[in-house]
PDB file of N, CA and C in Angstrom:
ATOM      1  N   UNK H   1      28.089  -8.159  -3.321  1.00  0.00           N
ATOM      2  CA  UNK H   1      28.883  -7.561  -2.256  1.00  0.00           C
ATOM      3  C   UNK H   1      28.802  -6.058  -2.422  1.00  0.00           C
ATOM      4  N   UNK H   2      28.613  -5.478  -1.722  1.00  0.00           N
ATOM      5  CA  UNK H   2      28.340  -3.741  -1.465  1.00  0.00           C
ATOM      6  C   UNK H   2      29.644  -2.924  -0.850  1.00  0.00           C
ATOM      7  N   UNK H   3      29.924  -2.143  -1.382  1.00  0.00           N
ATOM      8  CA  UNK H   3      31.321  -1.439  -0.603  1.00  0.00           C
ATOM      9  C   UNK H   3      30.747   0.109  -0.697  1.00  0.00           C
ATOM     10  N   UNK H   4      29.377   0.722  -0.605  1.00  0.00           N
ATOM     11  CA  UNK H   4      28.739   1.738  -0.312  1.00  0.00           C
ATOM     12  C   UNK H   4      29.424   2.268   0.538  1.00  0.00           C
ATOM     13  N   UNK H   5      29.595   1.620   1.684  1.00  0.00           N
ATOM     14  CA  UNK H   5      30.296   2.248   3.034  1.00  0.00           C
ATOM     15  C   UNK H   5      31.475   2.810   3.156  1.00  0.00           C
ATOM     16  N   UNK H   6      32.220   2.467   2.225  1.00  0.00           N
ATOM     17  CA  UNK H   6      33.704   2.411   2.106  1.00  0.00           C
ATOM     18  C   UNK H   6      33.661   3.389   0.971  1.00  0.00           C
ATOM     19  N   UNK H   7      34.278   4.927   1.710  1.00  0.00           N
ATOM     20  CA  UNK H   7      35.308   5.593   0.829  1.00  0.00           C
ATOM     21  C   UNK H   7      36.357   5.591   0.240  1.00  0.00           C
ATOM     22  N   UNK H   8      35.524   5.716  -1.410  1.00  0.00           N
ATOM     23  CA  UNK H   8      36.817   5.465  -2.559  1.00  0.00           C
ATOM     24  C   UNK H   8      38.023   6.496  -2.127  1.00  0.00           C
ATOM     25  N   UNK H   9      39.076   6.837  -2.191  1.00  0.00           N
ATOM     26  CA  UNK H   9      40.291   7.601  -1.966  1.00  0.00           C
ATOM     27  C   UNK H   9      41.056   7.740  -3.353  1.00  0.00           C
ATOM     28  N   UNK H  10      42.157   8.441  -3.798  1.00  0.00           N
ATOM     29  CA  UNK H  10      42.916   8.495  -5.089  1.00  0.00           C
ATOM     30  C   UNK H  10      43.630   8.995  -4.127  1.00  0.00           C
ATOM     31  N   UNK H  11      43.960   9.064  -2.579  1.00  0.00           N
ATOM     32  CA  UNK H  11      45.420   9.564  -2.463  1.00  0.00           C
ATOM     33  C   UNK H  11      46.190   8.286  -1.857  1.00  0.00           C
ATOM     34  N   UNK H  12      46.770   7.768  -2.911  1.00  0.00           N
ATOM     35  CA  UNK H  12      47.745   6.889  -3.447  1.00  0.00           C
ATOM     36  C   UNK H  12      49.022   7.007  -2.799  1.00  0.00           C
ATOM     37  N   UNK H  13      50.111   6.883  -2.769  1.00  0.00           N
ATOM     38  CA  UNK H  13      51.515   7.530  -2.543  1.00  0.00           C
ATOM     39  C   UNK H  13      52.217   6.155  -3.688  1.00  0.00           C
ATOM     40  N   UNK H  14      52.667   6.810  -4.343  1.00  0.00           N
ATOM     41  CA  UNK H  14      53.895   6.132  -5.708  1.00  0.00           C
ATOM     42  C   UNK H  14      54.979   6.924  -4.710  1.00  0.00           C
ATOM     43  N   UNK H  15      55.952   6.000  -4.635  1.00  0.00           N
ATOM     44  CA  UNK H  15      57.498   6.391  -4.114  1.00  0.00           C
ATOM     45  C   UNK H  15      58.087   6.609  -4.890  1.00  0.00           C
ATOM     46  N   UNK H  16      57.749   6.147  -6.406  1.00  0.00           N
ATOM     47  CA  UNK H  16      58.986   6.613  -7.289  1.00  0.00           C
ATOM     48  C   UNK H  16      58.505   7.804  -7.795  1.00  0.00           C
ATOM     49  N   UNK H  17      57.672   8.471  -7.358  1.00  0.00           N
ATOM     50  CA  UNK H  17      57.282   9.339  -8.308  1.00  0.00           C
ATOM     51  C   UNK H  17      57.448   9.919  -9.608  1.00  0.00           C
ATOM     52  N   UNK H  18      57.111   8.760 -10.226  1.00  0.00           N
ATOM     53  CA  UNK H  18      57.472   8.405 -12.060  1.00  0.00           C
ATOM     54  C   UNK H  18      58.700   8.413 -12.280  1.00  0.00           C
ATOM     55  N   UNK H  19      59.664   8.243 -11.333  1.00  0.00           N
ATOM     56  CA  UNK H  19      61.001   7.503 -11.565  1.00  0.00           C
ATOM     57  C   UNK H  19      60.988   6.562 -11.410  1.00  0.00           C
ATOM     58  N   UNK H  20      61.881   6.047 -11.470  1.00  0.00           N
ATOM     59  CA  UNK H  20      61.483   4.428 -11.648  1.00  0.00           C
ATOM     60  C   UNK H  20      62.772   4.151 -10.473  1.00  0.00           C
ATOM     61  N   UNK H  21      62.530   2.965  -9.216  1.00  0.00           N
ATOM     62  CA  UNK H  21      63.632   3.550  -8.139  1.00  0.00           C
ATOM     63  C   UNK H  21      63.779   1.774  -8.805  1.00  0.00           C
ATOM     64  N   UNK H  22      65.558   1.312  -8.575  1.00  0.00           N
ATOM     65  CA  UNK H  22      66.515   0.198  -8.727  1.00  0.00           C
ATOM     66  C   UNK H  22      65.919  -0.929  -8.193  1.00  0.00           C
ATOM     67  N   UNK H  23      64.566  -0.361  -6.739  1.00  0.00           N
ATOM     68  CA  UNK H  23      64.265  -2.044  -6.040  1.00  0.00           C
ATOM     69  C   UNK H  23      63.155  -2.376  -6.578  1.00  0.00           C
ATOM     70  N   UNK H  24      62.099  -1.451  -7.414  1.00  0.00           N
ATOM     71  CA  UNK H  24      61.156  -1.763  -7.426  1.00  0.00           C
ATOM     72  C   UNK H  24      60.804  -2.168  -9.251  1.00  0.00           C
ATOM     73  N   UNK H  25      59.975  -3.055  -9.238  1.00  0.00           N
ATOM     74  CA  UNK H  25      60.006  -3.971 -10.704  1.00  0.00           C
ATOM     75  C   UNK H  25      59.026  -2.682 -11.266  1.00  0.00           C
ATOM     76  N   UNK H  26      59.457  -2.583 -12.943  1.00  0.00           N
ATOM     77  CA  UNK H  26      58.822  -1.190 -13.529  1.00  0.00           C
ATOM     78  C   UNK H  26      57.076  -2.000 -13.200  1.00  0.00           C
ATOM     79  N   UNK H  27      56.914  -3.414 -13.410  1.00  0.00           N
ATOM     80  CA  UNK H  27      55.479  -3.885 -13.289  1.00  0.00           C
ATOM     81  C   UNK H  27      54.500  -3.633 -12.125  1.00  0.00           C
ATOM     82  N   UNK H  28      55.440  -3.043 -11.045  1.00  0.00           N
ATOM     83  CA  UNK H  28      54.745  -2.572 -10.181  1.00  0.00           C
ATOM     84  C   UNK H  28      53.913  -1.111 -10.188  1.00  0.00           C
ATOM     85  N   UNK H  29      55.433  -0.734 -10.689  1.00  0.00           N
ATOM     86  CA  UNK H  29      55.159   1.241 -10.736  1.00  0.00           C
ATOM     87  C   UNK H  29      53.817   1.180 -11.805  1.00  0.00           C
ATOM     88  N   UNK H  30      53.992   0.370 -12.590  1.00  0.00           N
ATOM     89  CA  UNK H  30      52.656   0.612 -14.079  1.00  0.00           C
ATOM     90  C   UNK H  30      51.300  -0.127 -13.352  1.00  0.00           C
ATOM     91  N   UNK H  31      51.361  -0.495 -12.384  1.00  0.00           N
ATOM     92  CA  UNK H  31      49.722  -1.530 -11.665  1.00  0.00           C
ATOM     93  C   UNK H  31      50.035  -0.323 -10.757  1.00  0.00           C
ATOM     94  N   UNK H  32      50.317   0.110 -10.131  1.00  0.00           N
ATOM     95  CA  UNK H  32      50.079   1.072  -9.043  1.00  0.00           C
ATOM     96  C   UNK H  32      49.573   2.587  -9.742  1.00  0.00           C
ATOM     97  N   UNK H  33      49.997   2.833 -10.759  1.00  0.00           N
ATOM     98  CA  UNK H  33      49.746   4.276 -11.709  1.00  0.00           C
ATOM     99  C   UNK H  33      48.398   3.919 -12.080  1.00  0.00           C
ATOM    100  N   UNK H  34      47.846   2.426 -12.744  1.00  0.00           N
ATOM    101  CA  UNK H  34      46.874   1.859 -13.408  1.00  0.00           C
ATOM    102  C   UNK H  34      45.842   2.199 -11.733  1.00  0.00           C
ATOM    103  N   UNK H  35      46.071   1.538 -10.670  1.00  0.00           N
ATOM    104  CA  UNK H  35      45.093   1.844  -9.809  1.00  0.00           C
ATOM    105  C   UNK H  35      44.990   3.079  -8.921  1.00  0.00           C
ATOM    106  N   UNK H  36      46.039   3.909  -9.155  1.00  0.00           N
ATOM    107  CA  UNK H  36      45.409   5.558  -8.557  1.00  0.00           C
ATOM    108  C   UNK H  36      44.513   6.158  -9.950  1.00  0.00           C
ATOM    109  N   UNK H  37      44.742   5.692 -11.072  1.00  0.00           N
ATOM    110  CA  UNK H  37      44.231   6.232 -12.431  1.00  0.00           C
ATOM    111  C   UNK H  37      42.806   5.629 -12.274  1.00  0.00           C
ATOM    112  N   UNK H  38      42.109   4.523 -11.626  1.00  0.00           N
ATOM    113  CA  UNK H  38      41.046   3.865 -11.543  1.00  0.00           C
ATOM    114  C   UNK H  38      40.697   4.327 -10.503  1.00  0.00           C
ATOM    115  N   UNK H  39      41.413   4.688  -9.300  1.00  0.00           N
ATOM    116  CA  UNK H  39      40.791   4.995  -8.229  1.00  0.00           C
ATOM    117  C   UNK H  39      40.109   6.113  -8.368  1.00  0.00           C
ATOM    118  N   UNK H  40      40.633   7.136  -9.413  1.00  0.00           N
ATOM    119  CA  UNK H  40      40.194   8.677  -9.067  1.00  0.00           C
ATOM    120  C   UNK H  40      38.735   8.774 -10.610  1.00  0.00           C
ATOM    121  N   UNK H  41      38.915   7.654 -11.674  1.00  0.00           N
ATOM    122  CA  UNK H  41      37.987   7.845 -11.899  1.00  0.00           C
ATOM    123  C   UNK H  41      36.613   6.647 -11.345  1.00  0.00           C
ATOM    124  N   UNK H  42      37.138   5.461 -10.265  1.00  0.00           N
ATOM    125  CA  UNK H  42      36.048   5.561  -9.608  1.00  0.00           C
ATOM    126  C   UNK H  42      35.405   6.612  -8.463  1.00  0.00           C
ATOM    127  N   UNK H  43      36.226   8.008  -7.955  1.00  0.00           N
ATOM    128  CA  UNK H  43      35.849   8.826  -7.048  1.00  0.00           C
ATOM    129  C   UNK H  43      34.994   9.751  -7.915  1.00  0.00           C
ATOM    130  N   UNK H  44      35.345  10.277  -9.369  1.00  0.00           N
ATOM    131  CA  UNK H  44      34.502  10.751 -10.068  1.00  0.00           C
ATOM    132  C   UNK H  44      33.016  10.202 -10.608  1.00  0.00           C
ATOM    133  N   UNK H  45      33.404   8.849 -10.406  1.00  0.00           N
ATOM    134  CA  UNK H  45      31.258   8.259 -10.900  1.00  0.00           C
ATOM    135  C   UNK H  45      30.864   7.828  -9.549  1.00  0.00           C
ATOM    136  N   UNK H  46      31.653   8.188  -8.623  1.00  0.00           N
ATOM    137  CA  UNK H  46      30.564   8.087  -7.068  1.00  0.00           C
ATOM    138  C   UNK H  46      30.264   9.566  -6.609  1.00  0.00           C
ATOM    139  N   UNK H  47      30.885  10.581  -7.546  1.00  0.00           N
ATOM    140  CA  UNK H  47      30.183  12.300  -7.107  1.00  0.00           C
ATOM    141  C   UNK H  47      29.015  12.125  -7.658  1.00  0.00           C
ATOM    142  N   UNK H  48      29.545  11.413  -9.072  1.00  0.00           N
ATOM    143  CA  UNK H  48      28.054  11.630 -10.309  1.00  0.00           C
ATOM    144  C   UNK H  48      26.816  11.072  -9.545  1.00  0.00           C
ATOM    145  N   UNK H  49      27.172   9.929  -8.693  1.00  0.00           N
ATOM    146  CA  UNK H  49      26.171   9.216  -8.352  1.00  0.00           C
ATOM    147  C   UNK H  49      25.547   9.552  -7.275  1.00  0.00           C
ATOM    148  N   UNK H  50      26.281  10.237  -6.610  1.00  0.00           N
ATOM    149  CA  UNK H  50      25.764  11.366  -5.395  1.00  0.00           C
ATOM    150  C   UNK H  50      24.685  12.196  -5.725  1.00  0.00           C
ATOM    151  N   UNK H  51      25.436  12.980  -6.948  1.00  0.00           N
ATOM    152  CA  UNK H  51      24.365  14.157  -7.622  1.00  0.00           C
ATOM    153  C   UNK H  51      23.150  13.388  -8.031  1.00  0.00           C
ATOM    154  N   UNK H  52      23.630  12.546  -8.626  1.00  0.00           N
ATOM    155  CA  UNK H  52      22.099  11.297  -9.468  1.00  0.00           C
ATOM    156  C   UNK H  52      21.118  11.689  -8.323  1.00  0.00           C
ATOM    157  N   UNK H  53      21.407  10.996  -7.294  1.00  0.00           N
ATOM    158  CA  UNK H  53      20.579  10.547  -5.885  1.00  0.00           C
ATOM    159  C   UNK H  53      20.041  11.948  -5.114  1.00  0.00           C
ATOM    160  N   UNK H  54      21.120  13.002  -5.265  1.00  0.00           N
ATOM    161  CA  UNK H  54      20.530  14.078  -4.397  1.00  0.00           C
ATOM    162  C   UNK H  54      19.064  14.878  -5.856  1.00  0.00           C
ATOM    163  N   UNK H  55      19.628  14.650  -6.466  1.00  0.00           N
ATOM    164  CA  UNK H  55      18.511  15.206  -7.925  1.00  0.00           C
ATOM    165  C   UNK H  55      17.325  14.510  -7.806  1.00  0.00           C
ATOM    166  N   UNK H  56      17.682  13.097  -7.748  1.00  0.00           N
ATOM    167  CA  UNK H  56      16.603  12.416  -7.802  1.00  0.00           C
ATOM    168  C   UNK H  56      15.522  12.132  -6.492  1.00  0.00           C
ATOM    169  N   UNK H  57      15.942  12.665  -5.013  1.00  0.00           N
ATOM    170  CA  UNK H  57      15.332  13.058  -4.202  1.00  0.00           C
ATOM    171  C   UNK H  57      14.537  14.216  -4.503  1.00  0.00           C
ATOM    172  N   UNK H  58      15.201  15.001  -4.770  1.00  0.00           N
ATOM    173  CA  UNK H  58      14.639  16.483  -4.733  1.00  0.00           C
ATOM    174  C   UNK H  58      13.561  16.528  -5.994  1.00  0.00           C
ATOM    175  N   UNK H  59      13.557  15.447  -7.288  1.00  0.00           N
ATOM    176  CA  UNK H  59      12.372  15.146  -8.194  1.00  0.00           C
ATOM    177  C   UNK H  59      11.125  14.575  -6.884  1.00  0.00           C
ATOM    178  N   UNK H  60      11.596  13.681  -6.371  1.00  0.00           N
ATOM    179  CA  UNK H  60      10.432  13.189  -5.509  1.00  0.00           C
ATOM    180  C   UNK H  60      10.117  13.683  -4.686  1.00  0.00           C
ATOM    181  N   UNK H  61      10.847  14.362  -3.934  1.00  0.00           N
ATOM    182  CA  UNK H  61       9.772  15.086  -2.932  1.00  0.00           C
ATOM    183  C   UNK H  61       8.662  16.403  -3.927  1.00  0.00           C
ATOM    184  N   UNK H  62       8.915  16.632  -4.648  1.00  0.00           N
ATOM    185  CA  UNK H  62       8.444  18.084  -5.687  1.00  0.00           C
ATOM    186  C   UNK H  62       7.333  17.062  -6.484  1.00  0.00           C
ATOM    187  N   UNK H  63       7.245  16.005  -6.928  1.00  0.00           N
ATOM    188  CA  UNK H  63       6.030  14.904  -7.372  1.00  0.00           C
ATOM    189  C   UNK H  63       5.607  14.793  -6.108  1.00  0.00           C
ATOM    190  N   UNK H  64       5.662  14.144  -5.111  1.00  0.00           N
ATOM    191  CA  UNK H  64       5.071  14.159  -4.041  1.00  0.00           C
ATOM    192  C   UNK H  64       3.940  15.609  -3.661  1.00  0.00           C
ATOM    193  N   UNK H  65       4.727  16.814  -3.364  1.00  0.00           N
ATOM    194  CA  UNK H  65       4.282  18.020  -3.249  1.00  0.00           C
ATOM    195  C   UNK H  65       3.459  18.440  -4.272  1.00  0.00           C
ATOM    196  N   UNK H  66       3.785  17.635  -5.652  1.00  0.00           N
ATOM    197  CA  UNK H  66       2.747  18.103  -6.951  1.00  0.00           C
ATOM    198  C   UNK H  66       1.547  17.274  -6.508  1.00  0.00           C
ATOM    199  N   UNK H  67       1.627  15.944  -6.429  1.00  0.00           N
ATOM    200  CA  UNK H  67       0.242  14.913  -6.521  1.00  0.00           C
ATOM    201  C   UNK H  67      -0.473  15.786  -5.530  1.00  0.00           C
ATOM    202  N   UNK H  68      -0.049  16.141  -4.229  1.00  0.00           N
ATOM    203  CA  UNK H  68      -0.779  16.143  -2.942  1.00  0.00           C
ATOM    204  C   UNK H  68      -1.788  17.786  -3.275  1.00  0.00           C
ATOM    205  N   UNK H  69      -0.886  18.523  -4.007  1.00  0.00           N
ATOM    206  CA  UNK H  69      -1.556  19.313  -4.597  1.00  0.00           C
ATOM    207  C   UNK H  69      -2.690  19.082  -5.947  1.00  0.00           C
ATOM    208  N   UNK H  70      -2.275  18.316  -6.398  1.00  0.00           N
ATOM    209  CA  UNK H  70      -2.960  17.707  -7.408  1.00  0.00           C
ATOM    210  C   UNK H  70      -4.600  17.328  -7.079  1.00  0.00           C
ATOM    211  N   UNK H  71      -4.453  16.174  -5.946  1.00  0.00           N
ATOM    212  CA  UNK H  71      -5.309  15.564  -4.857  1.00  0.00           C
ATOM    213  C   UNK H  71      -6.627  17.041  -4.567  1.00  0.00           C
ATOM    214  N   UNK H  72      -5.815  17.837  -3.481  1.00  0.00           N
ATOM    215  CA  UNK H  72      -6.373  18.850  -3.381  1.00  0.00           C
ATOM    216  C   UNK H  72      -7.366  19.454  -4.311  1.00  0.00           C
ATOM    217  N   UNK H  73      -6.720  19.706  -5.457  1.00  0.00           N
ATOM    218  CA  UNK H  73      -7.707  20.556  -6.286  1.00  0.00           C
ATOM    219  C   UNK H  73      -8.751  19.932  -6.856  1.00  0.00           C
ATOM    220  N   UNK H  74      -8.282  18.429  -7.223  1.00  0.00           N
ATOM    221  CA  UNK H  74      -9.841  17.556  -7.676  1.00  0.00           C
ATOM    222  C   UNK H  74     -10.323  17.631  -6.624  1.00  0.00           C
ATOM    223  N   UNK H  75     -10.008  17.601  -5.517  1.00  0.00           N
ATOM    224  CA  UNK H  75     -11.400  17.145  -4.331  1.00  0.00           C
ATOM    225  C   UNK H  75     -11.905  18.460  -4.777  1.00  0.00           C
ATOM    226  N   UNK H  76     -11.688  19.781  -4.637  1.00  0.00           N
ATOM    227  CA  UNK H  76     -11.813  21.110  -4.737  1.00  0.00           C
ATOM    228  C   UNK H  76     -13.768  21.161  -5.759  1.00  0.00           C
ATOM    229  N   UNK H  77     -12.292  20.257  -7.104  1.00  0.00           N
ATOM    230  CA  UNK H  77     -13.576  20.508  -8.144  1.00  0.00           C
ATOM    231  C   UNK H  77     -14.660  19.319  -8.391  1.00  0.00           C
ATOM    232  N   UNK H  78     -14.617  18.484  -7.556  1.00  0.00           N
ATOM    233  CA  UNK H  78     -15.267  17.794  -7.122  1.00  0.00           C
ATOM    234  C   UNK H  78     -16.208  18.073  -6.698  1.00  0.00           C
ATOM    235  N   UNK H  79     -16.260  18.738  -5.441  1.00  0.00           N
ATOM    236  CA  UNK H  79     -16.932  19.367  -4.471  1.00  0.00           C
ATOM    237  C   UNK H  79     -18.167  20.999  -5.364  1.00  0.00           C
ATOM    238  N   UNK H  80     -17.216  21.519  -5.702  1.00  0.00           N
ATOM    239  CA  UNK H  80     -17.744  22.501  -6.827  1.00  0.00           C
ATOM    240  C   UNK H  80     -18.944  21.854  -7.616  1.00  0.00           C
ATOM    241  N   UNK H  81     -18.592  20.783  -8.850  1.00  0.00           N
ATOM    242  CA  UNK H  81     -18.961  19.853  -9.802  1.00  0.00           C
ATOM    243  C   UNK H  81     -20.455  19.628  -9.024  1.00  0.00           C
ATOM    244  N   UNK H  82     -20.101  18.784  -7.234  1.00  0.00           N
ATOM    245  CA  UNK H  82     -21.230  18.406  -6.883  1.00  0.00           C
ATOM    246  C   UNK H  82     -21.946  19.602  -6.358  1.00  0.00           C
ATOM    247  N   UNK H  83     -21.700  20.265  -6.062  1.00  0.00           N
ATOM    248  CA  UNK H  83     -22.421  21.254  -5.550  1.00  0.00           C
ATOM    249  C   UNK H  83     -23.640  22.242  -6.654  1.00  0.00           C
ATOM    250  N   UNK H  84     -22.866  22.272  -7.762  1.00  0.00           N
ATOM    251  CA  UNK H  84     -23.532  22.268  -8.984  1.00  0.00           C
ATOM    252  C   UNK H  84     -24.581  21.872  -9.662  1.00  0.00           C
ATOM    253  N   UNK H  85     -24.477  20.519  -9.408  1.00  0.00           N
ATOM    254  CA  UNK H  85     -25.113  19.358  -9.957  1.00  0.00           C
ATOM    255  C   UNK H  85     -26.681  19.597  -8.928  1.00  0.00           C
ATOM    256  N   UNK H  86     -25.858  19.935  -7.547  1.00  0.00           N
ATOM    257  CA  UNK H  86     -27.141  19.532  -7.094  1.00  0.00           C
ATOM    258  C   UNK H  86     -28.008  21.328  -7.027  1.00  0.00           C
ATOM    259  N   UNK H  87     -27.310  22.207  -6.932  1.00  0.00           N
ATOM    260  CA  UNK H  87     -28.291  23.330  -7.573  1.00  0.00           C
ATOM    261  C   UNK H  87     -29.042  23.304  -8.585  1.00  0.00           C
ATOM    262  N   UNK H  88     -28.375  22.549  -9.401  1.00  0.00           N
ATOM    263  CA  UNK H  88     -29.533  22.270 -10.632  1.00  0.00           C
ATOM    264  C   UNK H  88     -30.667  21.603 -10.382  1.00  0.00           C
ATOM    265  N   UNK H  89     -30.265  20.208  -9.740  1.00  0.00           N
ATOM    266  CA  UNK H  89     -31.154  19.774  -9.357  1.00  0.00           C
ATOM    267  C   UNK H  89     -32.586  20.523  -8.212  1.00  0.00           C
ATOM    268  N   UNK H  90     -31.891  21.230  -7.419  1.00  0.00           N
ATOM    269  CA  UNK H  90     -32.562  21.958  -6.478  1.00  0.00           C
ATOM    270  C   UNK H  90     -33.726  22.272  -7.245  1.00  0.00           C
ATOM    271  N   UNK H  91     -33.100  23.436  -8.152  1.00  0.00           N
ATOM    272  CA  UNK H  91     -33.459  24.566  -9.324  1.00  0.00           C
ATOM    273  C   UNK H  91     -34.174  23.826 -10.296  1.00  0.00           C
ATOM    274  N   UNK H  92     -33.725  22.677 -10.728  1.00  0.00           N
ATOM    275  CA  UNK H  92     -35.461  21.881 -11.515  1.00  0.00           C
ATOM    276  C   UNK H  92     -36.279  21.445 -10.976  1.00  0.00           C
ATOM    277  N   UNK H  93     -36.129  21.163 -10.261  1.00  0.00           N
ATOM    278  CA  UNK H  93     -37.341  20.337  -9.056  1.00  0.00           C
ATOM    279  C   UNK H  93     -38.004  21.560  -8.473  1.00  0.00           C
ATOM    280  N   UNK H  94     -37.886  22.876  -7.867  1.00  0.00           N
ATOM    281  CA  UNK H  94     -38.462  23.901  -7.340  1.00  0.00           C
ATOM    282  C   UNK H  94     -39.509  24.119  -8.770  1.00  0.00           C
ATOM    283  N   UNK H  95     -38.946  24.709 -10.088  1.00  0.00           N
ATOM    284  CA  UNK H  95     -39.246  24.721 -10.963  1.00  0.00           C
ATOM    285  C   UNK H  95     -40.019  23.564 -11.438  1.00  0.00           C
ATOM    286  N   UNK H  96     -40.274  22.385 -11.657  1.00  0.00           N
ATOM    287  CA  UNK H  96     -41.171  21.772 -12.348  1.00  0.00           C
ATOM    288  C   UNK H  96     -42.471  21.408 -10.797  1.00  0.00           C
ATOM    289  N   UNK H  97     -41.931  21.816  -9.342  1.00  0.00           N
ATOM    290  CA  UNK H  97     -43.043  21.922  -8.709  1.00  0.00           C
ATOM    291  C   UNK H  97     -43.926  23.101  -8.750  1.00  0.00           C
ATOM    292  N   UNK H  98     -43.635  24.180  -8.907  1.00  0.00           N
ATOM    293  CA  UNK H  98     -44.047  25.698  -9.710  1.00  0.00           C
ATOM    294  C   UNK H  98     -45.092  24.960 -11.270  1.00  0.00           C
ATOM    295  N   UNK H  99     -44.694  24.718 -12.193  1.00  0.00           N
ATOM    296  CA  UNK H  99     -45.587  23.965 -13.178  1.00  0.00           C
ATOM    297  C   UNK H  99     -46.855  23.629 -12.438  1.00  0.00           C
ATOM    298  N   UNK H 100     -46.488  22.339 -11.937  1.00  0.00           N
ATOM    299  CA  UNK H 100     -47.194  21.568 -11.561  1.00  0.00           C
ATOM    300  C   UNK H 100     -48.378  22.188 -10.597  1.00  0.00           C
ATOM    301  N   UNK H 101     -47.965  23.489 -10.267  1.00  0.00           N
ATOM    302  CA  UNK H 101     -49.509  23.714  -9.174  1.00  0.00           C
ATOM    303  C   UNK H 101     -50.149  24.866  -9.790  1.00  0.00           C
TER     304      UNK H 101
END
């Protein structure tokens, strides 16, 4: 079950405000203190988890932007590498037809 959608809150209202009022059983006032005390530190690990997620976007798009750059430069030296390869080749073959006549 997912409750993503649903904003956690910590604003609570206690009526006794740590008094303790004649109608109400102290077992209440101590489960109601227990769940604004849970509520606010579940509002604190859903910031954390916010930050997690906005961090962890902003890693992936910047890997993304690295590979694509990454990509780029091998084709780059790729292209270089072959271009190389085949001057040499050019450049021995001109050369061992020069020998040869």
């Amino acid at each position: 079950i997912s409750c993503d959608h649903v904003a956690l809150s910590t604003e609570v209202s206690i009526s006794s405000d740590g008094a303790e009022c004649s109608s109400e059983c102290p077992d209440v006032v101590f489960w109601r203190a227990v769940a604004t005390q849970r509520a606010s530190e579940l509002d604190g690990i859903r910031e954390e988890i916010e930050k997690i997620e906005s961090l962890t976007m902003k890693n992936i798009m910047e890997k993304q932007a690295l590979d694509k750059k990454h990509d780029e430069l091998y084709s780059q030296l790729q292209s270089i590498l072959q271009n190389s390869d085949d001057d040499e080749d050019s450049g021995t073959f001109q050369g061992e037809k020069q020998q040869l006549t």
